[in-house]
Coordinates of C-alpha atoms and ligand atoms in Angstrom, one line a residue:
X1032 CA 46.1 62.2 15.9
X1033 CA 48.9 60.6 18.5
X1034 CA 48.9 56.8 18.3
X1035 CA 46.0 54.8 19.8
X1036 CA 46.3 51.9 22.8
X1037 CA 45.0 49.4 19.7
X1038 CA 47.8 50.2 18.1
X1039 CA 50.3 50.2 20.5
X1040 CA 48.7 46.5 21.4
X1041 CA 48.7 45.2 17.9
X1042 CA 52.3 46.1 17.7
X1043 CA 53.8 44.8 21.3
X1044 CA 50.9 41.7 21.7
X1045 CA 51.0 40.4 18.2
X1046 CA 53.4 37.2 18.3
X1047 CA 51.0 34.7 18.6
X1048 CA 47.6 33.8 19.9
X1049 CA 48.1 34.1 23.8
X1050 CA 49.4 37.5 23.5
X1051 CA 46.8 39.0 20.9
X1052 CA 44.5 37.2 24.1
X1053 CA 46.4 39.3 27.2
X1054 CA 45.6 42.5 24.3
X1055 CA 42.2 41.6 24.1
X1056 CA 42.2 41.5 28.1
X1057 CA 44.0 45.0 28.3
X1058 CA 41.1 46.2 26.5
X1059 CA 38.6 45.0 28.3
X1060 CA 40.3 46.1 31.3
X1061 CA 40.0 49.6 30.0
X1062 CA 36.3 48.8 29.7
X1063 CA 35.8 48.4 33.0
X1064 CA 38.0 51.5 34.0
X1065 CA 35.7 53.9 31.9
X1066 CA 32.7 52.6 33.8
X1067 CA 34.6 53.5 37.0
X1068 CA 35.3 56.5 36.1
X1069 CA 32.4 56.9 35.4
X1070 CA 31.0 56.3 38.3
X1071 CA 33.4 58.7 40.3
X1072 CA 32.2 61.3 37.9
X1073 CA 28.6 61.0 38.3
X1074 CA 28.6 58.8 41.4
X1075 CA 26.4 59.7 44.4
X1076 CA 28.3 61.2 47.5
X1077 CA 28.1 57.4 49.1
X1078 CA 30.9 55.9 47.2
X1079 CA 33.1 56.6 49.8
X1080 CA 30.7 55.2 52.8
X1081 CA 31.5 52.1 54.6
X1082 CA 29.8 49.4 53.6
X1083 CA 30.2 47.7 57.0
X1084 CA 31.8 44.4 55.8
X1085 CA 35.9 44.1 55.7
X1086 CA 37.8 42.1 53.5
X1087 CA 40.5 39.5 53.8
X1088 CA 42.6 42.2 54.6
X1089 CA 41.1 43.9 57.4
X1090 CA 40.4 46.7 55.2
X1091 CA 36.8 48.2 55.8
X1092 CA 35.3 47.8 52.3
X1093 CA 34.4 51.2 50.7
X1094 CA 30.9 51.4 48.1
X1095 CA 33.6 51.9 44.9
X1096 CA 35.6 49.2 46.2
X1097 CA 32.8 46.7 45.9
X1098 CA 31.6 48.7 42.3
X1099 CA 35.2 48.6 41.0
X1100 CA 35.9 44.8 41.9
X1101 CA 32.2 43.9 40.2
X1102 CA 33.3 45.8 37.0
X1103 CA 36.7 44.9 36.7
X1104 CA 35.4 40.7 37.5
X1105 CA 33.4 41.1 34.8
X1106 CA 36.3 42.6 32.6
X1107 CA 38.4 39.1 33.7
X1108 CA 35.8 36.8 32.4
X1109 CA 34.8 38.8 29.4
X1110 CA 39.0 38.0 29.2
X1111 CA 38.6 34.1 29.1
X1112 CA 41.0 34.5 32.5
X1113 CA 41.2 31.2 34.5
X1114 CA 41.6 33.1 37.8
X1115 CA 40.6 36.3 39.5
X1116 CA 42.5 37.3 42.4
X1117 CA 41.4 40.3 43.9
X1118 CA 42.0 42.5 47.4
X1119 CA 38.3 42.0 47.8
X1120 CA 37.9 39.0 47.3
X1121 CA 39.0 35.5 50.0
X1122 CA 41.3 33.9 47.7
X1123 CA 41.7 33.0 44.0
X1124 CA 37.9 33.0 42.2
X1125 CA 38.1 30.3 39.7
X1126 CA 36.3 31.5 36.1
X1127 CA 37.3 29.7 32.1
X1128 CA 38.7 26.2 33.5
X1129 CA 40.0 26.6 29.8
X1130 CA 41.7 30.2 31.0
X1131 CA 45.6 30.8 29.9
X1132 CA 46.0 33.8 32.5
X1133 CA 44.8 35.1 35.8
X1134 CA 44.4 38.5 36.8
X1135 CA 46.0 39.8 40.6
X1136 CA 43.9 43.1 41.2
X1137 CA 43.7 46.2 43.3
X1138 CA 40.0 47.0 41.9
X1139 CA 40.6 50.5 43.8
X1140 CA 43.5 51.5 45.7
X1141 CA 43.5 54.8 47.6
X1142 CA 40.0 54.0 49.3
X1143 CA 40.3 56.7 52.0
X1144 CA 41.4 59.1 49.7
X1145 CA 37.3 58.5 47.8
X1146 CA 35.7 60.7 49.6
X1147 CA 38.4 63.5 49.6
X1148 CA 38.3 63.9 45.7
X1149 CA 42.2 63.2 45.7
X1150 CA 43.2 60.9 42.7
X1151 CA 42.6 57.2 43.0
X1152 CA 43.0 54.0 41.3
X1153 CA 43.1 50.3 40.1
X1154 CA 46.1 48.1 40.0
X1155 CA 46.7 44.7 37.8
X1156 CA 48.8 42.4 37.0
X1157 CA 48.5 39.6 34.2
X1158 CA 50.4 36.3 35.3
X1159 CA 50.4 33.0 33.8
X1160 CA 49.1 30.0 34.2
X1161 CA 50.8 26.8 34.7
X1162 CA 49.1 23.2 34.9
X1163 CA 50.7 22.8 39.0
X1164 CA 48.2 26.1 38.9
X1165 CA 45.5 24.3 37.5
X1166 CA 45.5 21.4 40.1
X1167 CA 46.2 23.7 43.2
X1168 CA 44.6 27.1 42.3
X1169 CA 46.0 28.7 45.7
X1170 CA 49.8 28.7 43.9
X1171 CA 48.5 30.5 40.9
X1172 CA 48.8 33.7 43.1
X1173 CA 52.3 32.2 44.5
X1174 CA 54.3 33.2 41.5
X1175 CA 57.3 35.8 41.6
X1176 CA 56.4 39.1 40.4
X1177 CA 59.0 38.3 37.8
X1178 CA 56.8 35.7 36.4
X1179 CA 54.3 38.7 35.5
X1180 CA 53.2 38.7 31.4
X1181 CA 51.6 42.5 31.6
X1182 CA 51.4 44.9 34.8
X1183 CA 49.4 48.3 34.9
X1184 CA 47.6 50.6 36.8
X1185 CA 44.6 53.5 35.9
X1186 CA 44.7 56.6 37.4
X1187 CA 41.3 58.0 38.1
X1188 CA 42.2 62.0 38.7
X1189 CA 41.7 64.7 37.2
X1190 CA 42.8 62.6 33.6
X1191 CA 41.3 58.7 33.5
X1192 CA 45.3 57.1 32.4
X1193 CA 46.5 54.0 32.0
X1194 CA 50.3 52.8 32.8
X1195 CA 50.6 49.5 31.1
X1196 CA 54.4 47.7 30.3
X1197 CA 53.9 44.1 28.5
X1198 CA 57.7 43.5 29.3
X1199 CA 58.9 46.4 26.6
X1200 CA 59.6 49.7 28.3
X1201 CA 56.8 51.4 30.8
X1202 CA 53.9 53.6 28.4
X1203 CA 51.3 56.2 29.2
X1204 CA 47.7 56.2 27.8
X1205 CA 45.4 59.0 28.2
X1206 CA 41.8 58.8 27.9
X1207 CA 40.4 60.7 25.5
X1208 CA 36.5 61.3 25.6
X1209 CA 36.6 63.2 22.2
X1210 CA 38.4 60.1 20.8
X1211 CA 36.2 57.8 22.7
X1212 CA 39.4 55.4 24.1
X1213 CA 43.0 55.4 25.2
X1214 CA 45.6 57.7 22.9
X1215 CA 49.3 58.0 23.4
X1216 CA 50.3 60.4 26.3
X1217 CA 53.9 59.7 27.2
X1218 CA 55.6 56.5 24.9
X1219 CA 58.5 54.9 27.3
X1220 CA 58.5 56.4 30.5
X1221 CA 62.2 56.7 32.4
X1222 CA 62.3 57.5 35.8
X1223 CA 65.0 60.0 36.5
X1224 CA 67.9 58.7 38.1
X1225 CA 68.4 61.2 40.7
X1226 CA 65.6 61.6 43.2
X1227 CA 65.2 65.4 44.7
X1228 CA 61.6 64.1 46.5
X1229 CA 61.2 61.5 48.7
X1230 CA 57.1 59.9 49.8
X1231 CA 56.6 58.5 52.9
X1232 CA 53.7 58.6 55.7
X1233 CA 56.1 60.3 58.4
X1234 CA 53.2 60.1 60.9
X1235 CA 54.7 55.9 61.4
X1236 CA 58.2 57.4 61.6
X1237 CA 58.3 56.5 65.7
X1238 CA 57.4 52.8 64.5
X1239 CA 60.6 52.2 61.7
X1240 CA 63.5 50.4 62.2
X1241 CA 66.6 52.6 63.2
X1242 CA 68.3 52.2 59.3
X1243 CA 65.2 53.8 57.8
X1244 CA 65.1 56.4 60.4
X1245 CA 68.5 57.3 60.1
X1246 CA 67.6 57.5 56.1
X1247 CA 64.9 60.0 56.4
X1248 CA 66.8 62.2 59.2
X1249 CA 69.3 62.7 56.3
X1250 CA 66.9 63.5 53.6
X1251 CA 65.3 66.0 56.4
X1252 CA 68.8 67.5 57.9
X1253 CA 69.1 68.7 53.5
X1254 CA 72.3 70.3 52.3
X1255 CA 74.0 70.9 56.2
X1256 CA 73.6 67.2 55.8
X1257 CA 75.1 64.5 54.9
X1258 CA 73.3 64.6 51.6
X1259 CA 74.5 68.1 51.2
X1260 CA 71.3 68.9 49.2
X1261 CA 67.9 69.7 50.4
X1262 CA 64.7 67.2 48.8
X1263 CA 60.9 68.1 48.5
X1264 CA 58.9 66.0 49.9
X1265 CA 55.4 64.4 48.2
X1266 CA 52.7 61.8 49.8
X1267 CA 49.2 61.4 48.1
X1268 CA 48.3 58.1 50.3
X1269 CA 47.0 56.5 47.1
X1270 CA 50.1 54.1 45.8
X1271 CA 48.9 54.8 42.1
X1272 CA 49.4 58.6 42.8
X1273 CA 52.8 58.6 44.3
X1274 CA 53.5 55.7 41.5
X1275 CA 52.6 57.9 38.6
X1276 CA 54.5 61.2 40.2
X1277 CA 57.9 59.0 40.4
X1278 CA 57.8 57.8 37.4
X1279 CA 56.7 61.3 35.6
X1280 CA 59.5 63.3 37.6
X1281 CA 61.4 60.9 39.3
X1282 CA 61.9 60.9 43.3
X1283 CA 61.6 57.5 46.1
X1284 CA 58.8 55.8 48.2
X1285 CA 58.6 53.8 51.0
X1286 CA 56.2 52.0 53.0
X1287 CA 58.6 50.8 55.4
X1288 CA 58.0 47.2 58.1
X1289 CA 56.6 49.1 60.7
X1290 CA 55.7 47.4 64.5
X1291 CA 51.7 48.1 64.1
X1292 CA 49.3 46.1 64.2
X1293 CA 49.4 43.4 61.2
X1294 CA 52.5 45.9 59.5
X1295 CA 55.3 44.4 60.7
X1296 CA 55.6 43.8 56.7
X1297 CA 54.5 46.7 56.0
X1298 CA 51.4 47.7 54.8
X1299 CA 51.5 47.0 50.9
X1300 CA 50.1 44.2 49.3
X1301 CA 53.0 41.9 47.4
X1302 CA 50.4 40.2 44.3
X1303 CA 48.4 43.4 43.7
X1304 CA 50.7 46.5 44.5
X1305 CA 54.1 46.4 44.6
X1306 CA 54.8 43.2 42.0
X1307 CA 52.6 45.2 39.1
X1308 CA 54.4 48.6 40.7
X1309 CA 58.0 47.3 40.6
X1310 CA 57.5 45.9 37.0
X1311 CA 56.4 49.3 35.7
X1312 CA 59.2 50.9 37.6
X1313 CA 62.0 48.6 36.3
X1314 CA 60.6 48.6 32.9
X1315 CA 61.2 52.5 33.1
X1316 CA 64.6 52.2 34.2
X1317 CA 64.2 52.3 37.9
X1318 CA 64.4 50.2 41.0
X1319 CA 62.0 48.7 43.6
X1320 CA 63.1 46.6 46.3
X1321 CA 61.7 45.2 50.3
X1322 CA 64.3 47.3 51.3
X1323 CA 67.1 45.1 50.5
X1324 CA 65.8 42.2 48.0
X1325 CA 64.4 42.5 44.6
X1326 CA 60.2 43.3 44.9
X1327 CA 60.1 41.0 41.8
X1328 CA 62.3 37.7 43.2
X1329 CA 60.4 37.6 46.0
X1330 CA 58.8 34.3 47.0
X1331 CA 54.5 35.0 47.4
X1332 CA 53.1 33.1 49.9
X1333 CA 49.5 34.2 48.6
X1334 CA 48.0 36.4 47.2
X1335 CA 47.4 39.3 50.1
X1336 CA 50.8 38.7 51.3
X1337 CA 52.2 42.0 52.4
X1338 CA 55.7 43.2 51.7
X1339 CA 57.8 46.7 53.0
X1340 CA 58.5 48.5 49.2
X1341 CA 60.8 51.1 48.5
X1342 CA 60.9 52.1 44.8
X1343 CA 61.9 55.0 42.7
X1344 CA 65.3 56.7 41.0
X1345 CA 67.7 53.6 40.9
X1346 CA 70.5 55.5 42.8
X1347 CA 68.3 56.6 46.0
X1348 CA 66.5 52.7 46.5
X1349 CA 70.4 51.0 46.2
X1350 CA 71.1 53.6 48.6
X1351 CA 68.6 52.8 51.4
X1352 CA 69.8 49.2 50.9
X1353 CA 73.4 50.3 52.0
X1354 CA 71.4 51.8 55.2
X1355 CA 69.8 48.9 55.7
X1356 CA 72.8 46.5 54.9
X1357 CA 75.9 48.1 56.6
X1358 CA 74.2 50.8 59.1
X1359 CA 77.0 52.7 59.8
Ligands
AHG42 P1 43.9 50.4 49.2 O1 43.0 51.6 49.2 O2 43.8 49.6 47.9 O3 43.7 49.5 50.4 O4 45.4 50.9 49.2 C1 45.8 51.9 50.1 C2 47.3 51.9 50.2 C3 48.0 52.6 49.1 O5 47.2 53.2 48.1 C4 48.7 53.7 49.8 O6 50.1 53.9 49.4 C5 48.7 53.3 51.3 O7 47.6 52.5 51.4 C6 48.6 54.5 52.2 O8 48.6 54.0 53.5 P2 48.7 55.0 54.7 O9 47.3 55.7 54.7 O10 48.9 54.0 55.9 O11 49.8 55.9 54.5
MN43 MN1 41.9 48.4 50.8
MN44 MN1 45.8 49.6 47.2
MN45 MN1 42.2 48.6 47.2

């Protein structure tokens, strides 16, 4: 029988009190994911209707994005966190005064892909907090990515997964119905170092900066090109999707600044997608960057900042830097 998530929790989470506390909360997280999946399994066809309201974001709230946020709050205080900070929700929700931790959360990311069957997911990251936190709750969701004690993401496709790092190496967890929770799948993940696919929404190519154009023309001129080898090319639209796919077979995505409306940083959110994102990724030997600076050194200024991200094979994202840096 291949290892359970319990015991992969009681080995890395172990050291003292707060960390057998962020296990407890990993589990409990996976309690809420079942009850999604769930959902998507038996769910009515309206889970991917418009529920009419937006959130913070602008985003038009979807009927799973309101279920998943509802389960996975009630995962956070069954968790004794101090704060919830989710894309659905204004700003940090205050829950255990008493709390250690806060949660930054995607409750489901990939909304327009609901309704399309096409896998979906949820997004965390555990972060810490400090007493500055306690007496000014906005800057508990100010904290470099770097900062984070536990990042993950569930895929809800045609496998329920969980990609969890705690700060030792990147792991994949399978749910098992048979075993009735989380076993082993794939024990330290590394992300190959070359990349022969590249992701990217080339509909907003007309909107990127020349460097990143000029990037992408020579992926797309292949082996009479520059690169003198042709790539594959891969875009799900749901970041967990493309996430998993780089890190299973290696490859690079972006989701460049581009001069829309609202994206001229992009359209990924900093606190819940690319800090949790870039700390699997380095934690399975790869890269993830704005373009140029370190996803995980960057400053937050709250929690649904938005930031470009490029991540992926190490070699490819220091090589869109050197685009970016010296153009020529
Ligand atoms: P969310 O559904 O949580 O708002 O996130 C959607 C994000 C992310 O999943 C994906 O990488 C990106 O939106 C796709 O954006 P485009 O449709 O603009 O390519
Ligand atoms: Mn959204
Ligand atoms: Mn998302
Ligand atoms: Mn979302």
């Amino acid at each position: 029988m291949p290892s359970s998530l319990d015991a992969h929790l009681r080995s890395a989470l172990d050291a003292d009190e707060g960390q057998r506390r962020i296990a407890e909360a990993i589990r409990h997280l996976c309690t809420a994911s079942v009850k999604v999946r769930n959902q998507i399994i038996e769910g009515g066809s309206n889970l991917g209707e418009q529920r009419g309201d937006t959130n913070t974001d602008g985003d038009v709230q979807k009927e799973l994005d309101v279920l998943a946020d509802r389960a996975f709050l009630q995962a956070a205080k069954d968790s004794g966190f101090m704060f919830f900070g989710s894309e659905e929700q204004e700003g940090p929700v205050t829950l255990d005064e008493n709390g250690d931790f806060a949660i930054a959360i995607d409750p489901l990311d990939g909304s327009s892909n609901i309704s399309t069957n096409v896998s979906i997911g949820t997004i965390f990251s555990i972060l810490p907090v400090s007493d500055a936190n306690r007496a000014d709750p906005k800057t508990v969701f100010m904290q470099k990515g770097a900062n984070q004690l536990a990042a993950g993401f569930f895929v809800y496709g045609p496998q329920l997964q969980l990609v969890l790092t705690v700060g030792d190496g990147t792991h994949v967890f399978l749910f098992s119905p048979k075993f009735g929770g989380f076993v082993e799948q794939t024990a330290s993940v590394t992300i190959a170092d070359k990349a022969k696919e590249f992701s990217v929404n080339m509909s907003n190519y007309r909107h990127w900066d020349t460097h990143i154009r000029n990037y992408v023309d020579d992926l797309l001129a292949g082996e009479e090109g520059p690169r003198e080898r042709d790539f594959g090319m891969r875009y799900v639209g749901s970041l967990v999707a493309d996430a998993y796919r780089i890190l299973q077979r290696g490859g690079v995505f972006l989701y460049p600044s581009d001069g829309r409306k609202g994206y001229q940083n992009g359209r990924l959110r900093l606190m819940y997608e690319a800090n949790p994102v870039a700390m699997l990724v380095e934690q399975a030997g790869g890269a993830a960057t704005d373009g140029t600076t370190r996803i995980l050194d960057i400053e937050p200024e709250g929690l649904h900042v938005r930031t470009p991200l490029v991540f992926g094979s190490k070699r490819e994202v220091e090589r869109i830097g050197r685009y970016i840096a010296d153009p020529d």
